Coordinates of C-alpha atoms and ligand atoms in Angstrom, one line a residue:
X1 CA 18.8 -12.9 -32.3
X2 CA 15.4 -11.6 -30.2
X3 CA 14.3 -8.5 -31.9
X4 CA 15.6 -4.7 -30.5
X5 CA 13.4 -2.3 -31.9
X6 CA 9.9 -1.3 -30.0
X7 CA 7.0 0.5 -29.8
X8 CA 7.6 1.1 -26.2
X9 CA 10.2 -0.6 -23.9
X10 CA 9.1 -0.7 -19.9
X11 CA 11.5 -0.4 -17.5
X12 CA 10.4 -2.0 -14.5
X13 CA 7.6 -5.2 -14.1
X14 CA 6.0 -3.9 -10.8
X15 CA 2.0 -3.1 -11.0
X16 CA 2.7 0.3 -12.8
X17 CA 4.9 -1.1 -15.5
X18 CA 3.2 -4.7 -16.1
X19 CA 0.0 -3.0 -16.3
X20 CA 1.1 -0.5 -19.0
X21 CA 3.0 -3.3 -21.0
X22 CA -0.5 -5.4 -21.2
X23 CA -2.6 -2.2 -21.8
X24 CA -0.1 -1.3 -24.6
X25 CA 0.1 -4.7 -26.1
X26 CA -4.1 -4.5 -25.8
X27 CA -3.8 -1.3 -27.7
X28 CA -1.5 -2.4 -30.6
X29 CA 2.1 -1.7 -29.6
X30 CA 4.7 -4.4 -30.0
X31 CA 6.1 -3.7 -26.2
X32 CA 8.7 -4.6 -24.4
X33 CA 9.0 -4.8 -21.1
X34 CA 12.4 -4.9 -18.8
X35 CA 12.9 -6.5 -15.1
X36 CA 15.6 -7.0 -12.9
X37 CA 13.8 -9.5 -11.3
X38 CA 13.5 -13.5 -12.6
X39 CA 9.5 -12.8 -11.2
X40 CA 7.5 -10.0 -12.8
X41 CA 5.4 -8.2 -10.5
X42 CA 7.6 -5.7 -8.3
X43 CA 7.7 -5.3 -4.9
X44 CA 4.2 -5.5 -4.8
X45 CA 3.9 -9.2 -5.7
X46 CA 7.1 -10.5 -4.9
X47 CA 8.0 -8.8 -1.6
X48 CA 5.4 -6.1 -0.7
X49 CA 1.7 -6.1 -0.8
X50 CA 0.6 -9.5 -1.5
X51 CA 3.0 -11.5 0.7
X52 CA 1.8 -9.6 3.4
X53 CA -1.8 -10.0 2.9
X54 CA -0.9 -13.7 2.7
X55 CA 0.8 -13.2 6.1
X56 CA -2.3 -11.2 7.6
X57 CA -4.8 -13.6 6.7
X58 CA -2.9 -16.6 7.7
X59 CA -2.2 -15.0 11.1
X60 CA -5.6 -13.9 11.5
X61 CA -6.6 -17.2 11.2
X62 CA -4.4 -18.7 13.7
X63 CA -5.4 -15.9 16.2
X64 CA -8.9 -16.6 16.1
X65 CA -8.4 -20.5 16.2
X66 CA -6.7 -19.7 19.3
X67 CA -8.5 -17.1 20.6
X68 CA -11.5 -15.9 18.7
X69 CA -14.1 -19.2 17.9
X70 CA -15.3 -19.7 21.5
X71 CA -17.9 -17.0 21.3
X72 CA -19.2 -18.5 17.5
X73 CA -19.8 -21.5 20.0
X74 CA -16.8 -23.5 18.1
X75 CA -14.9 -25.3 20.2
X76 CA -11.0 -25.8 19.5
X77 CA -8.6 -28.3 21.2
X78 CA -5.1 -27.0 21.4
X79 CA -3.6 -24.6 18.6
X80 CA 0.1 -24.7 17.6
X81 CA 1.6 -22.9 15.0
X82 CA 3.5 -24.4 11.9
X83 CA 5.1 -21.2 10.6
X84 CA 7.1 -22.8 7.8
X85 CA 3.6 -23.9 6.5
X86 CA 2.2 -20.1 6.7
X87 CA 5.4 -18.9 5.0
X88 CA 4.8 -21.8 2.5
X89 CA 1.4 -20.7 1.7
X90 CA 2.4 -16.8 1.4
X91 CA 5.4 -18.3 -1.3
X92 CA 2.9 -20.2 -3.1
X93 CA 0.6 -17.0 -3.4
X94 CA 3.3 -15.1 -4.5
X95 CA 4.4 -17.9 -7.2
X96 CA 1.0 -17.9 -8.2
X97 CA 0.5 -14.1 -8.8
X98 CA 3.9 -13.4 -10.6
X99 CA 3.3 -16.6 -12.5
X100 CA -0.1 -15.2 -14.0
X101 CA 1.6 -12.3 -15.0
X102 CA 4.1 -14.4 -16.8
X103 CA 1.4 -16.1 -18.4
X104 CA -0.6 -12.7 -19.4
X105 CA 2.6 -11.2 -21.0
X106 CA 2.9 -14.4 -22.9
X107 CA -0.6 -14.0 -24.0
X108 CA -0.1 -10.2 -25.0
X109 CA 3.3 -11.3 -26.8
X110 CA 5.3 -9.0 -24.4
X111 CA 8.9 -9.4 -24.7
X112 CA 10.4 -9.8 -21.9
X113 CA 14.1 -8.9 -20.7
X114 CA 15.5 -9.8 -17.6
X115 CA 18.1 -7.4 -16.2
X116 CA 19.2 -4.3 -15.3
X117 CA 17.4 -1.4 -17.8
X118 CA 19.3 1.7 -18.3
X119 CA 18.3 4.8 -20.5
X120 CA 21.4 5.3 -23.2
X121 CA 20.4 8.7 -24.8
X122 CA 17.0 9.1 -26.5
X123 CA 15.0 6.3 -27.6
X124 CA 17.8 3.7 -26.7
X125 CA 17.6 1.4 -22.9
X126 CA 20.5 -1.5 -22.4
X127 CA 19.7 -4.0 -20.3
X128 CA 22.4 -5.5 -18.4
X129 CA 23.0 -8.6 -16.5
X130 CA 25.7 -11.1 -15.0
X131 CA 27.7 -12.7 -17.0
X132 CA 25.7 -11.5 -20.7
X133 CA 26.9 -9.0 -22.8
X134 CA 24.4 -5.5 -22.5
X135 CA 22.2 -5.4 -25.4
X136 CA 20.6 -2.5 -26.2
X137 CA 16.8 -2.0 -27.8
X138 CA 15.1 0.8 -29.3
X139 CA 11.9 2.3 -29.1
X140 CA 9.7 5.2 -30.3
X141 CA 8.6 5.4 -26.2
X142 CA 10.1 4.2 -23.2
X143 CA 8.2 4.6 -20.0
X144 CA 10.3 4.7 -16.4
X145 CA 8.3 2.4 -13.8
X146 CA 11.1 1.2 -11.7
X147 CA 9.1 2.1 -8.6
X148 CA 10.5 2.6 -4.9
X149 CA 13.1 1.1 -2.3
X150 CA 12.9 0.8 1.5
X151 CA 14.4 4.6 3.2
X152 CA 17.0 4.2 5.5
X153 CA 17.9 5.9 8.9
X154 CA 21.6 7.2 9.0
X155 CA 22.2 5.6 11.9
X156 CA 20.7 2.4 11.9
X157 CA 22.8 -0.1 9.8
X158 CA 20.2 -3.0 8.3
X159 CA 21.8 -6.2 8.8
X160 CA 19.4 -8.1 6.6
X161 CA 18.8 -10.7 9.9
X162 CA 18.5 -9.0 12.6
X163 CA 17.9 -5.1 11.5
X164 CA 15.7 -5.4 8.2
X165 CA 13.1 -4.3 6.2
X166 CA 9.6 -5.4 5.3
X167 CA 11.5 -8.0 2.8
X168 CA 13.0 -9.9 5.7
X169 CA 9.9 -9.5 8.3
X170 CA 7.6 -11.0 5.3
X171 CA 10.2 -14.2 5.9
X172 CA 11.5 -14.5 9.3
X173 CA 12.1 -18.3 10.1
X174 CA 10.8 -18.1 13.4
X175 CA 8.7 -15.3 15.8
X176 CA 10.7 -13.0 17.0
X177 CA 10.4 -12.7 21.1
X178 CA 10.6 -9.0 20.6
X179 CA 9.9 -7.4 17.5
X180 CA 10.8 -3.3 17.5
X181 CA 9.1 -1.5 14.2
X182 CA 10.7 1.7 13.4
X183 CA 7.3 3.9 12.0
X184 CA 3.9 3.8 12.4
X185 CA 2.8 3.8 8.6
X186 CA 1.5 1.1 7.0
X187 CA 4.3 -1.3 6.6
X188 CA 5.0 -1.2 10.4
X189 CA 1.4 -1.6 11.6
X190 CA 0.8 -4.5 9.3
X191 CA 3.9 -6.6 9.3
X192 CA 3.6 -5.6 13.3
X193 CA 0.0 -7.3 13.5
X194 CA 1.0 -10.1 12.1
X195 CA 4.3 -11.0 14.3
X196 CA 2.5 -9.8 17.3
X197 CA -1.0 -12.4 16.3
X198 CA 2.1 -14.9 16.1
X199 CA 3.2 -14.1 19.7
X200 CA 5.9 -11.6 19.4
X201 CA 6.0 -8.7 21.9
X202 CA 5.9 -5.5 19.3
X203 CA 6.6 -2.2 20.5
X204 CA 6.2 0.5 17.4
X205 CA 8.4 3.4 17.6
X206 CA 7.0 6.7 15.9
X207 CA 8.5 10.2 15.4
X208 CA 5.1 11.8 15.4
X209 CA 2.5 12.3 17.9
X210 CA 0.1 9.5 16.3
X211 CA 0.1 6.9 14.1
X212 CA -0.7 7.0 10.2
X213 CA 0.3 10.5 9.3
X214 CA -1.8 11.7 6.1
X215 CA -5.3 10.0 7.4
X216 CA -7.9 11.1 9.0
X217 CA -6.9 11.8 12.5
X218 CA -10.2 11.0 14.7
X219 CA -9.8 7.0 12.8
X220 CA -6.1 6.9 13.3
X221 CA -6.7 7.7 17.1
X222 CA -9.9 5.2 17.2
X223 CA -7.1 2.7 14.9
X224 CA -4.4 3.2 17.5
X225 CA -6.6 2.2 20.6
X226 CA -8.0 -0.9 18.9
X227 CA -4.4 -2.1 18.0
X228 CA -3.2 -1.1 21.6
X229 CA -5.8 -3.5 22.8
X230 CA -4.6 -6.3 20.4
X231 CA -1.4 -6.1 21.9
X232 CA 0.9 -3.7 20.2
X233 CA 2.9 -1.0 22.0
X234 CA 3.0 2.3 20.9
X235 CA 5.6 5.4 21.8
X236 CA 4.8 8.1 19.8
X237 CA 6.9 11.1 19.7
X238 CA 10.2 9.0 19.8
X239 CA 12.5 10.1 17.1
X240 CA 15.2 7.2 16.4
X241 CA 18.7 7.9 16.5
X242 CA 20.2 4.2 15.7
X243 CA 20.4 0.4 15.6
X244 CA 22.7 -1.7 15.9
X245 CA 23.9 -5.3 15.8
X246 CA 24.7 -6.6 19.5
X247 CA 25.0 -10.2 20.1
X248 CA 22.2 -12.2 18.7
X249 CA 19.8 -9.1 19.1
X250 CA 19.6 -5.6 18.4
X251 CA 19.9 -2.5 20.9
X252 CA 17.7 0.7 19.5
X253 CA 18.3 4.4 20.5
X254 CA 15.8 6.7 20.5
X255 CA 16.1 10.4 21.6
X256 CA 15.9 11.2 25.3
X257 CA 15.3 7.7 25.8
X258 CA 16.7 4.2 27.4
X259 CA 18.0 2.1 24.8
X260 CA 15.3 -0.8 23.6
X261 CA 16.9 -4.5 23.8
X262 CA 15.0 -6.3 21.0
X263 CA 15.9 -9.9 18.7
X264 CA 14.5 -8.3 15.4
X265 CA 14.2 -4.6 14.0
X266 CA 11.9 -3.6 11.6
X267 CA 12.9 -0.5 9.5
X268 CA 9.4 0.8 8.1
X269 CA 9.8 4.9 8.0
X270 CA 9.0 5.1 4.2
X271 CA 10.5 4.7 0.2
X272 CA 12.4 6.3 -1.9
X273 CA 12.1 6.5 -5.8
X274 CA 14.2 4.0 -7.8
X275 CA 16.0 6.5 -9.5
X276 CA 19.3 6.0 -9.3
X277 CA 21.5 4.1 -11.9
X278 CA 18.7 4.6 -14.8
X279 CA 21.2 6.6 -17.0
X280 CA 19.2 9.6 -16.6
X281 CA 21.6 11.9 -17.3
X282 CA 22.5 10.3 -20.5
X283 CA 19.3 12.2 -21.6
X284 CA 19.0 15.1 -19.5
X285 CA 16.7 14.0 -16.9
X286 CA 17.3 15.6 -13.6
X287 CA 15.4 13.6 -10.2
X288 CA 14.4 16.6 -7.7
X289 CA 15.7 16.8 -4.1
X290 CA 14.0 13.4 -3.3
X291 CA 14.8 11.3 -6.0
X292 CA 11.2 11.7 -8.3
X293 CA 10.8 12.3 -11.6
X294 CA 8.7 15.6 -12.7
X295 CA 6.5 14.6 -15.4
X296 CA 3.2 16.9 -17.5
X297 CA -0.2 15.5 -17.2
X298 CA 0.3 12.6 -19.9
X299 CA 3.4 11.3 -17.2
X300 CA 5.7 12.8 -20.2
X301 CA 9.2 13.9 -19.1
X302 CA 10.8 17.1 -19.8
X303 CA 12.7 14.7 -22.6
X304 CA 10.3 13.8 -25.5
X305 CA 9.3 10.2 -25.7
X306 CA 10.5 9.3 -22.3
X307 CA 7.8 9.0 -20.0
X308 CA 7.4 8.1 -16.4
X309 CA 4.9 6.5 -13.5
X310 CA 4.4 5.5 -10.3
X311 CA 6.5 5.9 -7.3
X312 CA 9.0 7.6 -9.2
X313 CA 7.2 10.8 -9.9
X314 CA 5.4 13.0 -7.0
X315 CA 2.7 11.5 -5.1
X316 CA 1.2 8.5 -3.1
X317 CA 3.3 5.7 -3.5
X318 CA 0.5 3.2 -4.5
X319 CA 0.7 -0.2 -6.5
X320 CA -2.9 0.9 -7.5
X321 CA -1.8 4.5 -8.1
X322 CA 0.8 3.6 -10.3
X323 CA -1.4 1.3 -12.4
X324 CA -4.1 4.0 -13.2
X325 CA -1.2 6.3 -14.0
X326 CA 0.4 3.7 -15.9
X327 CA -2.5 3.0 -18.3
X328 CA -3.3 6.7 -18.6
X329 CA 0.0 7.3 -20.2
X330 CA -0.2 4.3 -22.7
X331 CA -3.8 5.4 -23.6
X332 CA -2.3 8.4 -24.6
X333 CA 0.6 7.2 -26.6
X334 CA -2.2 5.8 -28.4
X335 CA -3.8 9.0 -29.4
X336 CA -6.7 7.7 -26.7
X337 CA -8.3 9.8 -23.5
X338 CA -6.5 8.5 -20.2
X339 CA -7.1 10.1 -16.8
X340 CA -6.3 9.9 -13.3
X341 CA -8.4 11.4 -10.9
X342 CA -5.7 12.1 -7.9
X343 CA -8.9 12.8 -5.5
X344 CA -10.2 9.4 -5.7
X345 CA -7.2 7.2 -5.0
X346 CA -8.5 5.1 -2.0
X347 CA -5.7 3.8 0.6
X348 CA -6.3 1.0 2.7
X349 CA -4.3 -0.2 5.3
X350 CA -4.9 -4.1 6.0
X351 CA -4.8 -4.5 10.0
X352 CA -7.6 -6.2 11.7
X353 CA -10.0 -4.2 11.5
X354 CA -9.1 -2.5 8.4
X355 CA -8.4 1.1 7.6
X356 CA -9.8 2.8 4.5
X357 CA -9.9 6.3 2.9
X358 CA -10.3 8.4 0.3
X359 CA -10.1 11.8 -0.7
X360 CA -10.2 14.8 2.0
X361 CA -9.5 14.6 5.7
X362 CA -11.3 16.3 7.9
X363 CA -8.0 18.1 8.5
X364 CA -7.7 19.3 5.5
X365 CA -10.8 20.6 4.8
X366 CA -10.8 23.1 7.7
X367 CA -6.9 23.9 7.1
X368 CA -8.1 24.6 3.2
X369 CA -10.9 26.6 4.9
X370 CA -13.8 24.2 2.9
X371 CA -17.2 24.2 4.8
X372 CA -18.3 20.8 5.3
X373 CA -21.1 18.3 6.4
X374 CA -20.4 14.6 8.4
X375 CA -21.9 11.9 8.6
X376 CA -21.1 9.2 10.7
X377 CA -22.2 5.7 11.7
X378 CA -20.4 2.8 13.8
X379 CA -20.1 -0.6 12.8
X380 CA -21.2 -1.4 16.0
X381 CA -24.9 -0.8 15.1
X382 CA -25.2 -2.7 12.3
X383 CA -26.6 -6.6 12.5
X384 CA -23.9 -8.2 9.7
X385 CA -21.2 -6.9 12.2
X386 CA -22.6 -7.9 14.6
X387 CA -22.8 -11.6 13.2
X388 CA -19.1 -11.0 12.3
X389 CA -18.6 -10.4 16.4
X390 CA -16.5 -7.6 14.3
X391 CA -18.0 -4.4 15.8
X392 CA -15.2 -1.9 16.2
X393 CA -14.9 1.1 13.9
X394 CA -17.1 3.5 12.0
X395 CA -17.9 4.8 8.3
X396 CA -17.3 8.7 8.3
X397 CA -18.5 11.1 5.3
X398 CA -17.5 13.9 4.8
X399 CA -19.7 15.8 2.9
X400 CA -19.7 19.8 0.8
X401 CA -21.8 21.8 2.8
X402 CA -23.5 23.6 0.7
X403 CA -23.5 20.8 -2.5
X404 CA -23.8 17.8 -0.5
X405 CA -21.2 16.4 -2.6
X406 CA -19.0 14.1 -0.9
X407 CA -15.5 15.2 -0.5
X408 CA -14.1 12.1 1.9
X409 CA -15.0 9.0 3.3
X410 CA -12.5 7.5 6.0
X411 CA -13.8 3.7 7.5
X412 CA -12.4 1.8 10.0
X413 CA -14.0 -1.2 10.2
X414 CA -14.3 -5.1 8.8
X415 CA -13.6 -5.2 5.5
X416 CA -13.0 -1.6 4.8
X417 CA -10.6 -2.1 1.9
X418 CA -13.4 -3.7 0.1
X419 CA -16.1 -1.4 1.2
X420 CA -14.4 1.7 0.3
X421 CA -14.2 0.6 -3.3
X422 CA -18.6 2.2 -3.2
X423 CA -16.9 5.5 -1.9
X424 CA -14.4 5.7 -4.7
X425 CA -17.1 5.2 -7.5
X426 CA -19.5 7.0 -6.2
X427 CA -16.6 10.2 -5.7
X428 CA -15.9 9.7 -9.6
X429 CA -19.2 10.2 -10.7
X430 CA -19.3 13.1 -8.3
X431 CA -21.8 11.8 -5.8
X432 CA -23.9 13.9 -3.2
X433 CA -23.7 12.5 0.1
X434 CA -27.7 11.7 -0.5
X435 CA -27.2 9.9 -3.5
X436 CA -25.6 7.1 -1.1
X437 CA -28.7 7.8 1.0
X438 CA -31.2 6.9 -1.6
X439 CA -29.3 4.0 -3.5
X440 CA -30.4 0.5 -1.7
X441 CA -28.2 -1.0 0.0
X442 CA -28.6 -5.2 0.5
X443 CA -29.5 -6.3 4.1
X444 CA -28.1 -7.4 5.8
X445 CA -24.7 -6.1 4.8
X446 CA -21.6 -4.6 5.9
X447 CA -22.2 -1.7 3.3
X448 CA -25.6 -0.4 5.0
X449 CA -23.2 1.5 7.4
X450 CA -22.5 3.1 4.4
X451 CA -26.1 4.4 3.8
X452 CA -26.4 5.0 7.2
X453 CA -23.3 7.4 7.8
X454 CA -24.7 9.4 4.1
X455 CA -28.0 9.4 6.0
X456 CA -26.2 10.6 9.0
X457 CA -24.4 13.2 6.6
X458 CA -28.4 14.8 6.9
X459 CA -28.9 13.5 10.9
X460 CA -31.1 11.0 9.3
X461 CA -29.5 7.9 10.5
X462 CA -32.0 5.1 11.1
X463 CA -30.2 2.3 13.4
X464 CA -28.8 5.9 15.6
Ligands
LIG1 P1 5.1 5.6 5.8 O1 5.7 6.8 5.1 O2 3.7 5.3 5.6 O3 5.3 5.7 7.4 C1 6.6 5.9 7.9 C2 6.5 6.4 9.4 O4 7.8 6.4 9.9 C3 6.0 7.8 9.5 O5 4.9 7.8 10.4 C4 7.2 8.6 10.0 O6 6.7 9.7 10.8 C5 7.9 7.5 10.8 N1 9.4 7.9 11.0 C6 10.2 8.4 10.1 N2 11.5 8.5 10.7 C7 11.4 8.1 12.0 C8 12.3 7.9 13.1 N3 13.6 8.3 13.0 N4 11.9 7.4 14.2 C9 10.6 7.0 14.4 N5 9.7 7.1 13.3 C10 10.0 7.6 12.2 O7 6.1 4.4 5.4 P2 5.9 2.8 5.3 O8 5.0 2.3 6.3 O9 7.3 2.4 5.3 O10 5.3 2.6 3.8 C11 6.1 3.0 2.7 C12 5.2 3.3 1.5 O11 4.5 2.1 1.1 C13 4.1 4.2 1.9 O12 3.9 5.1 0.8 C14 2.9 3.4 2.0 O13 1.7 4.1 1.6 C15 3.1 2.2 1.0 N6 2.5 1.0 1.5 C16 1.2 0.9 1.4 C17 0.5 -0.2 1.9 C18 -0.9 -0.3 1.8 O14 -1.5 0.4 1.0 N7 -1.6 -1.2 2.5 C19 1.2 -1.3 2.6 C20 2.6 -1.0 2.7 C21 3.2 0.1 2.2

């Protein structure tokens, strides 16, 4: 018999609850930790965020072999694609992620229970799968991390071949002729990027008047031209009525419209919190009108010792998110400090070039009626982008005007998701725009457009 009785019993393996079942083990707990899944990682690993970064660097590739290594004076005979090879190597990442988790809950004693978690009044979870009787365990805590699945339109009825989701575009077996994506968020413009690099005529389909709702406008409209150049077709303001299965392919209606002929649909308008089927009731939990869990600031629910993280309760729905949130609230089962500091969450969005931010738009600052100062400074200008031939975008700050302290810094450029990482430390220790300004900066580097858009902040750009 595998012991029952916890510390703390995880429900859901996904970055939020893996991290918090390693950071509990770390901190003394005797955890455990339950997953649908045979992998442990969540979507994240298994279906979301990794396998598509696989995808996006693998297509990258091919797209400059064929058409990008002629001005690096490299000369290429004839390209062909072997997708069953770039699907094999965005598997094996995966395998290789989710398998070092199983290794690190090995390592942190973690037990593990594969099936489906379900709260059973206070301090009791059953975990039930095919064919086993439910057992039930017991802890002290139990923390809810059972993340987020893919929203659905009314009318468009997902096939899982033809009209899908992210988890079938990650895997189709060959590129679609035409690929229609259903929203312009960050699912739709990546997986779209990559089918399009492949070959695939991609036409994006979004309800709003732009792309990328919730970041900064001026680099969503500077984003949206660089894609449109790279191939990808854009109606904005076109609300979706439905989709449907005809013959091999798919016909999409969109309001006021004619109908779109296409071989693949990819449905990418947004998630909703894993909330259903957790037993909530059997303790009193109640989700609000879109599914989330309201939690205080230690991520404690309105019942004691239940707890929850990540895209379940309000907020960005964020792998990263949900991990900071995650060890926050085990830090503090542990009688230890854990904070999250909402205003420094960065979000990246991994087309070519990248799109980074964090903290205020410039949208929000004048809606909130906060004066500001910005700074700005295009890749364009600077000599390690230039070597990159990757010269599109720009670093923007956004800056208090009266402190100098920076309130948001939006990129668009090579390498952003890496480069905004300087943004994010510099906003926790509650940097001044001049602080970047004065901190060296190696040359020649991607990051000096850093120091030259905080210069800029001050109209003291050098390269401008
Ligand atoms: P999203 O919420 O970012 O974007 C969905 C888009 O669909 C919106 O622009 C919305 O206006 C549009 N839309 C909704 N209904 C529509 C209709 N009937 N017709 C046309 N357009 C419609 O959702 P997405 O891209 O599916 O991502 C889901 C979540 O996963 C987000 O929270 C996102 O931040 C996260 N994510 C993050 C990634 C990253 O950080 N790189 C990558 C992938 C996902």
């Amino acid at each position: 018999m595998s012991e029952t009785t916890f510390d703390l019993i995880v429900i859901g393996a996904g970055p939020g609850g893996y991290v918090a079942a390693i950071r509990a083990s770390q901190l003394g707990m005797k955890v455990a930790c339950v997953e649908k899944e045979d992998a442990l990682g969540g979507t994240c690993l298994r279906v979301g965020c990794i396998p598509s970064k696989a995808l996006l660097e693998a297509s990258e590739h091919f797209h400059m072999a064929k058409d990008g290594l002629g001005r690096f004076g490299v000369k290429v005979g004839s390209v062909e694609l072997d997708l069953p090879a770039m699907l094999a190597h965005k598997d094996n990442v995966v395998k290789a992620n989710t398998k070092g988790i199983d290794g690190l809950f090995k390592k942190g004693k973690i037990a593990r229970f594969l099936g489906h978690g379900r709260l059973a009044g206070n301090g009791k979870v059953t975990v039930e799968s095919a064919g086993k009787a439910a057992e039930t365990l017991t802890a002290k805590n139990i923390l809810i991390a059972t993340g987020s699945k893919v929203a659905m339109l009314p009318d468009v009825k997902p096939d899982g071949k033809v009209i899908g989701t992210s988890t079938e575009a990650i895997a189709y077996p060959e590129v679609p002729k035409h690929l229609v994506v259903i929203g312009a968020g960050a699912i739709g413009l990546e997986l779209g990027s990559v089918w399009s690099r492949l070959g695939a005529k991609v036409t994006v389909l979004e309800y709003l008047p732009r792309i990328l709702p919730g970041m900064d406008t001026e680099i969503a409209a500077e984003a949206q031209k660089i894609l449109a150049k790279q191939g990808l077709e854009f109606r904005l303001g076109t609300r979706v009525k439905s989709a449907k299965v005809v013959g091999d392919g798919a016909v999409v209606e969109c309001e006021g419209q004619e109908p779109i002929q296409c071989d693949r649909v990819l449905v990418s308008v947004g998630r909703v919190p894993n909330t259903e089927n957790l037993g909530l009731e059997s303790v009193g939990i109640k989700p609000d009108g879109r599914g989330r869990i309201s939690v205080d600031e230690k991520f404690a629910t309105s019942v004691p010792g239940i707890y929850a993280i990540g895209d379940v309760i309000p907020g960005v729905m964020l792998a990263h998110k949900a991990e900071e949130e995650g060890m926050a609230c085990v830090e503090g089962l542990a009688g230890k400090y854990g904070h999250v500091n909402y205003n420094a969450i960065p979000n990246v969005v991994y087309t070519h070039p990248e799109i980074a931010s964090v903290g205020r738009t410039e949208e929000e600052l004048k809606s909130d009626g906060i004066a500001y100062k910005k700074g700005s400074f295009p890749f364009m200008a600077n000599g390690r982008a230039r070597a990159l031939a990757q010269i599109d975008g720009r670093i923007k700050i956004l800056a208090d005007a009266k402190t100098d302290r920076i309130l948001g810094v939006h990129i668009l450029g090579p390498r952003a998701g890496d480069l905004i990482a300087e943004a994010v430390v510099a906003m926790e220790f509650g940097a001044s725009a001049e602080d970047i300004a004065r901190s060296s900066h190696a040359h020649p580097t991607l990051a000096e457009v850093m120091k030259e858009a905080a210069l800029n902040v001050d109209g003291r750009s050098i390269h401008i």
